[in-house]
mmCIF file of C-alpha atoms (C1' of nucleotides) in Angstrom:
data_model
loop_
_atom_site.group_PDB
_atom_site.id
_atom_site.type_symbol
_atom_site.label_atom_id
_atom_site.label_comp_id
_atom_site.label_asym_id
_atom_site.label_seq_id
_atom_site.Cartn_x
_atom_site.Cartn_y
_atom_site.Cartn_z
ATOM 1 C CA UNK A 1 18.442 43.135 -22.185
ATOM 2 C CA UNK A 2 16.618 45.493 -19.922
ATOM 3 C CA UNK A 3 14.661 44.807 -16.763
ATOM 4 C CA UNK A 4 17.621 43.249 -15.143
ATOM 5 C CA UNK A 5 17.064 42.800 -11.470
ATOM 6 C CA UNK A 6 20.377 41.391 -10.395
ATOM 7 C CA UNK A 7 20.470 39.401 -7.247
ATOM 8 C CA UNK A 8 24.199 39.314 -6.980
ATOM 9 C CA UNK A 9 27.194 38.566 -9.108
ATOM 10 C CA UNK A 10 26.437 35.188 -7.844
ATOM 11 C CA UNK A 11 28.559 32.117 -7.723
ATOM 12 C CA UNK A 12 25.739 30.215 -6.135
ATOM 13 C CA UNK A 13 23.729 28.448 -8.862
ATOM 14 C CA UNK A 14 20.552 28.921 -6.867
ATOM 15 C CA UNK A 15 20.968 32.637 -7.102
ATOM 16 C CA UNK A 16 21.809 32.473 -10.752
ATOM 17 C CA UNK A 17 18.565 30.652 -11.372
ATOM 18 C CA UNK A 18 16.645 33.153 -9.314
ATOM 19 C CA UNK A 19 18.240 35.943 -11.244
ATOM 20 C CA UNK A 20 17.031 34.372 -14.428
ATOM 21 C CA UNK A 21 13.550 33.986 -13.048
ATOM 22 C CA UNK A 22 13.430 37.631 -12.095
ATOM 23 C CA UNK A 23 14.644 38.586 -15.561
ATOM 24 C CA UNK A 24 11.645 36.794 -16.938
ATOM 25 C CA UNK A 25 8.908 38.058 -14.670
ATOM 26 C CA UNK A 26 10.063 41.472 -13.516
ATOM 27 C CA UNK A 27 9.047 43.659 -16.388
ATOM 28 C CA UNK A 28 6.060 45.854 -16.097
ATOM 29 C CA UNK A 29 3.983 44.002 -18.658
ATOM 30 C CA UNK A 30 5.759 40.656 -18.812
ATOM 31 C CA UNK A 31 3.303 38.514 -16.938
ATOM 32 C CA UNK A 32 0.412 40.306 -18.468
ATOM 33 C CA UNK A 33 1.646 39.508 -21.943
ATOM 34 C CA UNK A 34 2.310 35.920 -21.022
ATOM 35 C CA UNK A 35 -1.223 35.541 -19.764
ATOM 36 C CA UNK A 36 -2.699 36.858 -22.963
ATOM 37 C CA UNK A 37 -0.797 34.149 -24.780
ATOM 38 C CA UNK A 38 -1.570 31.226 -22.525
ATOM 39 C CA UNK A 39 -4.164 29.570 -24.682
ATOM 40 C CA UNK A 40 -3.433 30.788 -28.167
ATOM 41 C CA UNK A 41 -1.166 32.697 -30.487
ATOM 42 C CA UNK A 42 -1.903 36.394 -30.796
ATOM 43 C CA UNK A 43 -1.117 38.951 -33.428
ATOM 44 C CA UNK A 44 0.777 42.033 -32.505
ATOM 45 C CA UNK A 45 -2.236 44.235 -33.096
ATOM 46 C CA UNK A 46 -4.385 42.018 -30.940
ATOM 47 C CA UNK A 47 -1.987 42.341 -28.062
ATOM 48 C CA UNK A 48 -1.960 46.087 -28.506
ATOM 49 C CA UNK A 49 -5.696 46.164 -28.204
ATOM 50 C CA UNK A 50 -5.720 43.783 -25.269
ATOM 51 C CA UNK A 51 -3.289 45.944 -23.330
ATOM 52 C CA UNK A 52 -4.074 49.453 -24.506
ATOM 53 C CA UNK A 53 -2.230 51.106 -21.628
ATOM 54 C CA UNK A 54 1.181 50.022 -22.812
ATOM 55 C CA UNK A 55 2.977 52.088 -25.394
ATOM 56 C CA UNK A 56 4.009 50.626 -28.717
ATOM 57 C CA UNK A 57 7.676 50.839 -27.972
ATOM 58 C CA UNK A 58 7.435 49.158 -24.643
ATOM 59 C CA UNK A 59 5.220 46.371 -25.940
ATOM 60 C CA UNK A 60 7.635 45.627 -28.766
ATOM 61 C CA UNK A 61 10.516 45.768 -26.356
ATOM 62 C CA UNK A 62 8.897 43.397 -23.899
ATOM 63 C CA UNK A 63 7.964 41.008 -26.669
ATOM 64 C CA UNK A 64 11.525 41.025 -27.924
ATOM 65 C CA UNK A 65 12.885 40.388 -24.475
ATOM 66 C CA UNK A 66 10.512 37.517 -23.921
ATOM 67 C CA UNK A 67 11.482 36.057 -27.287
ATOM 68 C CA UNK A 68 15.179 36.292 -26.554
ATOM 69 C CA UNK A 69 14.588 34.749 -23.149
ATOM 70 C CA UNK A 70 12.900 31.832 -24.860
ATOM 71 C CA UNK A 71 9.534 32.289 -23.205
ATOM 72 C CA UNK A 72 7.585 33.210 -26.304
ATOM 73 C CA UNK A 73 8.193 32.849 -30.009
ATOM 74 C CA UNK A 74 7.447 35.031 -32.961
ATOM 75 C CA UNK A 75 6.185 33.878 -36.308
ATOM 76 C CA UNK A 76 6.155 36.208 -39.282
ATOM 77 C CA UNK A 77 4.006 35.338 -42.265
ATOM 78 C CA UNK A 78 5.106 36.797 -45.523
ATOM 79 C CA UNK A 79 1.840 38.387 -46.458
ATOM 80 C CA UNK A 80 0.558 41.799 -47.368
ATOM 81 C CA UNK A 81 -0.429 43.309 -45.086
ATOM 82 C CA UNK A 82 2.151 41.762 -42.755
ATOM 83 C CA UNK A 83 1.048 39.293 -40.140
ATOM 84 C CA UNK A 84 3.031 38.432 -37.040
ATOM 85 C CA UNK A 85 1.976 36.073 -34.333
ATOM 86 C CA UNK A 86 3.371 35.554 -30.879
ATOM 87 C CA UNK A 87 2.858 32.436 -28.819
ATOM 88 C CA UNK A 88 4.333 30.658 -25.837
ATOM 89 C CA UNK A 89 7.215 28.301 -26.428
ATOM 90 C CA UNK A 90 7.232 24.801 -24.972
ATOM 91 C CA UNK A 91 9.269 26.120 -22.070
ATOM 92 C CA UNK A 92 6.921 29.019 -21.670
ATOM 93 C CA UNK A 93 3.976 26.673 -21.416
ATOM 94 C CA UNK A 94 5.897 24.561 -18.979
ATOM 95 C CA UNK A 95 6.382 27.354 -16.481
ATOM 96 C CA UNK A 96 2.962 28.905 -16.928
ATOM 97 C CA UNK A 97 1.426 27.032 -13.970
ATOM 98 C CA UNK A 98 4.216 28.189 -11.692
ATOM 99 C CA UNK A 99 3.772 31.749 -12.856
ATOM 100 C CA UNK A 100 0.055 31.546 -12.262
ATOM 101 C CA UNK A 101 0.648 30.186 -8.779
ATOM 102 C CA UNK A 102 2.313 33.470 -7.924
ATOM 103 C CA UNK A 103 -1.101 34.968 -7.451
ATOM 104 C CA UNK A 104 -1.460 33.018 -4.228
ATOM 105 C CA UNK A 105 1.355 34.999 -2.669
ATOM 106 C CA UNK A 106 -0.269 38.277 -3.567
ATOM 107 C CA UNK A 107 -3.611 37.114 -2.294
ATOM 108 C CA UNK A 108 -2.149 36.266 1.068
ATOM 109 C CA UNK A 109 -0.570 39.680 1.452
ATOM 110 C CA UNK A 110 -3.534 41.610 0.144
ATOM 111 C CA UNK A 111 -5.630 40.561 3.084
ATOM 112 C CA UNK A 112 -5.610 42.995 5.980
ATOM 113 C CA UNK B 1 6.828 52.133 -1.867
ATOM 114 C CA UNK B 2 9.394 51.739 -4.547
ATOM 115 C CA UNK B 3 9.995 48.836 -6.874
ATOM 116 C CA UNK B 4 6.498 49.045 -8.179
ATOM 117 C CA UNK B 5 6.129 46.966 -11.262
ATOM 118 C CA UNK B 6 2.563 47.695 -12.141
ATOM 119 C CA UNK B 7 0.711 45.158 -14.178
ATOM 120 C CA UNK B 8 -2.227 47.362 -14.870
ATOM 121 C CA UNK B 9 -4.631 49.604 -13.044
ATOM 122 C CA UNK B 10 -6.387 46.375 -12.726
ATOM 123 C CA UNK B 11 -9.962 45.615 -11.933
ATOM 124 C CA UNK B 12 -9.278 41.927 -12.195
ATOM 125 C CA UNK B 13 -8.458 40.552 -8.720
ATOM 126 C CA UNK B 14 -6.019 38.081 -10.255
ATOM 127 C CA UNK B 15 -3.967 40.924 -11.566
ATOM 128 C CA UNK B 16 -4.173 42.778 -8.326
ATOM 129 C CA UNK B 17 -2.734 39.763 -6.581
ATOM 130 C CA UNK B 18 -0.005 39.429 -9.173
ATOM 131 C CA UNK B 19 0.820 43.061 -8.773
ATOM 132 C CA UNK B 20 1.231 42.502 -5.077
ATOM 133 C CA UNK B 21 3.445 39.505 -5.668
ATOM 134 C CA UNK B 22 5.676 41.506 -7.963
ATOM 135 C CA UNK B 23 5.870 44.254 -5.368
ATOM 136 C CA UNK B 24 7.258 41.707 -2.991
ATOM 137 C CA UNK B 25 9.795 39.951 -5.160
ATOM 138 C CA UNK B 26 10.891 42.531 -7.724
ATOM 139 C CA UNK B 27 13.528 44.442 -5.876
ATOM 140 C CA UNK B 28 17.157 43.873 -6.541
ATOM 141 C CA UNK B 29 17.928 42.442 -3.136
ATOM 142 C CA UNK B 30 14.489 41.402 -1.932
ATOM 143 C CA UNK B 31 14.734 37.671 -2.385
ATOM 144 C CA UNK B 32 18.292 37.675 -1.282
ATOM 145 C CA UNK B 33 17.350 39.296 1.994
ATOM 146 C CA UNK B 34 14.455 36.922 2.485
ATOM 147 C CA UNK B 35 16.750 33.959 2.042
ATOM 148 C CA UNK B 36 19.155 35.208 4.639
ATOM 149 C CA UNK B 37 16.266 35.297 7.067
ATOM 150 C CA UNK B 38 14.708 31.959 6.295
ATOM 151 C CA UNK B 39 15.971 30.074 9.293
ATOM 152 C CA UNK B 40 16.668 32.738 11.857
ATOM 153 C CA UNK B 41 16.466 36.353 12.863
ATOM 154 C CA UNK B 42 19.379 38.496 11.808
ATOM 155 C CA UNK B 43 20.758 41.746 13.061
ATOM 156 C CA UNK B 44 21.105 44.652 10.721
ATOM 157 C CA UNK B 45 24.867 44.482 10.853
ATOM 158 C CA UNK B 46 24.831 40.784 10.109
ATOM 159 C CA UNK B 47 22.782 41.357 7.009
ATOM 160 C CA UNK B 48 25.179 44.058 5.917
ATOM 161 C CA UNK B 49 28.062 41.670 6.196
ATOM 162 C CA UNK B 50 26.140 38.889 4.487
ATOM 163 C CA UNK B 51 25.360 41.083 1.505
ATOM 164 C CA UNK B 52 28.320 43.415 1.297
ATOM 165 C CA UNK B 53 27.553 44.502 -2.273
ATOM 166 C CA UNK B 54 24.439 46.386 -1.309
ATOM 167 C CA UNK B 55 24.730 49.929 -0.045
ATOM 168 C CA UNK B 56 23.526 50.936 3.383
ATOM 169 C CA UNK B 57 20.741 53.072 2.035
ATOM 170 C CA UNK B 58 19.384 50.435 -0.280
ATOM 171 C CA UNK B 59 19.510 47.707 2.335
ATOM 172 C CA UNK B 60 17.580 49.820 4.842
ATOM 173 C CA UNK B 61 15.130 50.779 2.167
ATOM 174 C CA UNK B 62 14.528 47.201 1.119
ATOM 175 C CA UNK B 63 14.145 46.118 4.735
ATOM 176 C CA UNK B 64 11.621 48.873 5.314
ATOM 177 C CA UNK B 65 9.660 47.925 2.241
ATOM 178 C CA UNK B 66 9.605 44.283 3.229
ATOM 179 C CA UNK B 67 8.428 45.245 6.694
ATOM 180 C CA UNK B 68 5.649 47.421 5.375
ATOM 181 C CA UNK B 69 4.628 44.665 3.005
ATOM 182 C CA UNK B 70 4.354 42.335 5.963
ATOM 183 C CA UNK B 71 6.987 39.883 4.790
ATOM 184 C CA UNK B 72 9.490 40.513 7.530
ATOM 185 C CA UNK B 73 9.332 42.123 10.928
ATOM 186 C CA UNK B 74 11.691 44.297 12.882
ATOM 187 C CA UNK B 75 12.386 44.055 16.558
ATOM 188 C CA UNK B 76 14.295 46.775 18.347
ATOM 189 C CA UNK B 77 15.828 46.053 21.726
ATOM 190 C CA UNK B 78 16.388 49.027 23.942
ATOM 191 C CA UNK B 79 19.998 48.420 24.661
ATOM 192 C CA UNK B 80 23.241 50.250 24.316
ATOM 193 C CA UNK B 81 24.637 49.729 21.813
ATOM 194 C CA UNK B 82 21.356 49.393 19.925
ATOM 195 C CA UNK B 83 20.267 45.990 18.696
ATOM 196 C CA UNK B 84 17.776 45.438 15.921
ATOM 197 C CA UNK B 85 16.702 42.122 14.565
ATOM 198 C CA UNK B 86 14.830 41.267 11.428
ATOM 199 C CA UNK B 87 12.970 38.043 10.840
ATOM 200 C CA UNK B 88 10.300 36.582 8.616
ATOM 201 C CA UNK B 89 6.704 37.028 9.663
ATOM 202 C CA UNK B 90 4.301 34.110 9.700
ATOM 203 C CA UNK B 91 3.140 35.110 6.247
ATOM 204 C CA UNK B 92 6.694 35.434 5.095
ATOM 205 C CA UNK B 93 7.436 31.924 6.243
ATOM 206 C CA UNK B 94 4.287 30.743 4.578
ATOM 207 C CA UNK B 95 5.305 31.928 1.133
ATOM 208 C CA UNK B 96 8.953 31.023 1.435
ATOM 209 C CA UNK B 97 8.523 27.624 -0.264
ATOM 210 C CA UNK B 98 6.771 29.246 -3.202
ATOM 211 C CA UNK B 99 9.509 31.816 -3.499
ATOM 212 C CA UNK B 100 12.131 29.106 -3.409
ATOM 213 C CA UNK B 101 10.306 27.216 -6.118
ATOM 214 C CA UNK B 102 10.969 30.127 -8.440
ATOM 215 C CA UNK B 103 14.455 28.788 -8.953
ATOM 216 C CA UNK B 104 13.009 25.991 -11.061
ATOM 217 C CA UNK B 105 11.876 28.478 -13.684
ATOM 218 C CA UNK B 106 15.300 29.997 -13.923
ATOM 219 C CA UNK B 107 16.953 26.624 -14.095
ATOM 220 C CA UNK B 108 14.801 25.646 -17.035
ATOM 221 C CA UNK B 109 15.675 28.769 -18.973
ATOM 222 C CA UNK B 110 19.347 28.729 -18.104
ATOM 223 C CA UNK B 111 19.880 25.531 -20.057
ATOM 224 C CA UNK B 112 20.957 26.028 -23.645
ATOM 225 C "C1'" DC C 1 0.208 46.028 -39.980
ATOM 226 C "C1'" DA C 2 4.087 45.721 -37.552
ATOM 227 C "C1'" DG C 3 7.911 47.952 -35.861
ATOM 228 C "C1'" DC C 4 12.072 51.165 -35.648
ATOM 229 C "C1'" DA C 5 14.286 55.845 -34.141
ATOM 230 C "C1'" DT C 6 14.412 59.676 -31.283
ATOM 231 C "C1'" DC C 7 13.646 62.361 -27.474
ATOM 232 C "C1'" DC C 8 11.850 62.947 -22.785
ATOM 233 C "C1'" DT C 9 10.272 61.780 -17.886
ATOM 234 C "C1'" DT C 10 10.331 59.032 -13.930
ATOM 235 C "C1'" DT C 11 12.105 55.818 -10.777
ATOM 236 C "C1'" DA C 12 15.341 52.583 -9.027
ATOM 237 C "C1'" DA C 13 19.756 52.145 -7.327
ATOM 238 C "C1'" DG C 14 24.193 53.586 -5.498
ATOM 239 C "C1'" DA C 15 27.960 56.582 -2.953
ATOM 240 C "C1'" DT C 16 29.068 59.241 0.762
ATOM 241 C "C1'" DA C 17 28.903 61.889 4.820
ATOM 242 C "C1'" DC C 18 26.541 62.631 9.021
ATOM 243 C "C1'" DT C 19 23.425 61.414 13.589
ATOM 244 C "C1'" DG C 20 20.624 59.364 17.846
ATOM 245 C "C1'" DC D 1 25.104 49.927 16.013
ATOM 246 C "C1'" DA D 2 21.659 51.230 13.302
ATOM 247 C "C1'" DG D 3 20.201 54.172 10.941
ATOM 248 C "C1'" DT D 4 19.074 59.442 7.964
ATOM 249 C "C1'" DA D 5 19.966 62.953 4.518
ATOM 250 C "C1'" DT D 6 21.636 64.454 0.302
ATOM 251 C "C1'" DC D 7 23.435 64.007 -4.130
ATOM 252 C "C1'" DT D 8 24.405 61.506 -8.398
ATOM 253 C "C1'" DT D 9 23.961 57.910 -11.781
ATOM 254 C "C1'" DA D 10 21.706 54.403 -14.414
ATOM 255 C "C1'" DA D 11 17.851 52.314 -16.196
ATOM 256 C "C1'" DA D 12 13.065 51.650 -16.991
ATOM 257 C "C1'" DG D 13 9.182 53.429 -18.978
ATOM 258 C "C1'" DG D 14 6.681 56.482 -22.123
ATOM 259 C "C1'" DA D 15 5.146 59.793 -26.287
ATOM 260 C "C1'" DT D 16 5.389 60.627 -30.987
ATOM 261 C "C1'" DG D 17 6.532 60.568 -35.752
ATOM 262 C "C1'" DC D 18 8.345 57.787 -39.543
ATOM 263 C "C1'" DT D 19 9.041 53.294 -42.536
ATOM 264 C "C1'" DG D 20 9.236 48.458 -44.996
#
DNA sequence: CAGCATCCTTTAAGATACTG
DNA sequence: CAGTATCTTAAAGGATGCTG
């Protein structure tokens, strides 16, 4: 797993949980990807087009990480040409409001 | 500023705010430092002892970043030996509950 | 279409020695 | 005591060409 932002080799469960949270949100495109998936499943190509600035490798990597974290899930349809869809998991949906609420922090600090 | 986790050269104000939020929380010791300051001001040396795993340079750097972000403030007393205290700003205090609520996300994803 | 492999650049993070 | 300066390492992020 990349994008590890360790808080501490923590014994304290609070810090462990925080660590996990940071794992989830602290990747350059993590939140952005999550937001593209909030309402509906998206194909890989769609996501590429929605976030053209991110390179292929990094997008795949971030998607993989989010899948292994359990935030999103991947569904491959055995068709030709191949079709793959990504969507939020139940847990992912569950934390979406909290993630969205993070904007309020930024808004407060953006003011002069 | 280091620890930039850019979401996008964003026109969307939502993403700008999120970017700012990530600036604040996505540093290895950021949240940890903030938590040490939640109740009271702390001297530099105290913080060092409270988080012995972090190097001098990184701690100073993180403190500086948090100051320039407006999350914490630094107060230097003109004494010998020098005394410097760090504490949360009003804004910092204001967002503390939200930051603490981030643990809930981690807790959810830590379960098997 | 979706995604892997490889190589390269940039940035965060850490260790250590020195200073007002 | 509270920093700075310098060097090194580790990791994230990115570009590009190839494949099932």
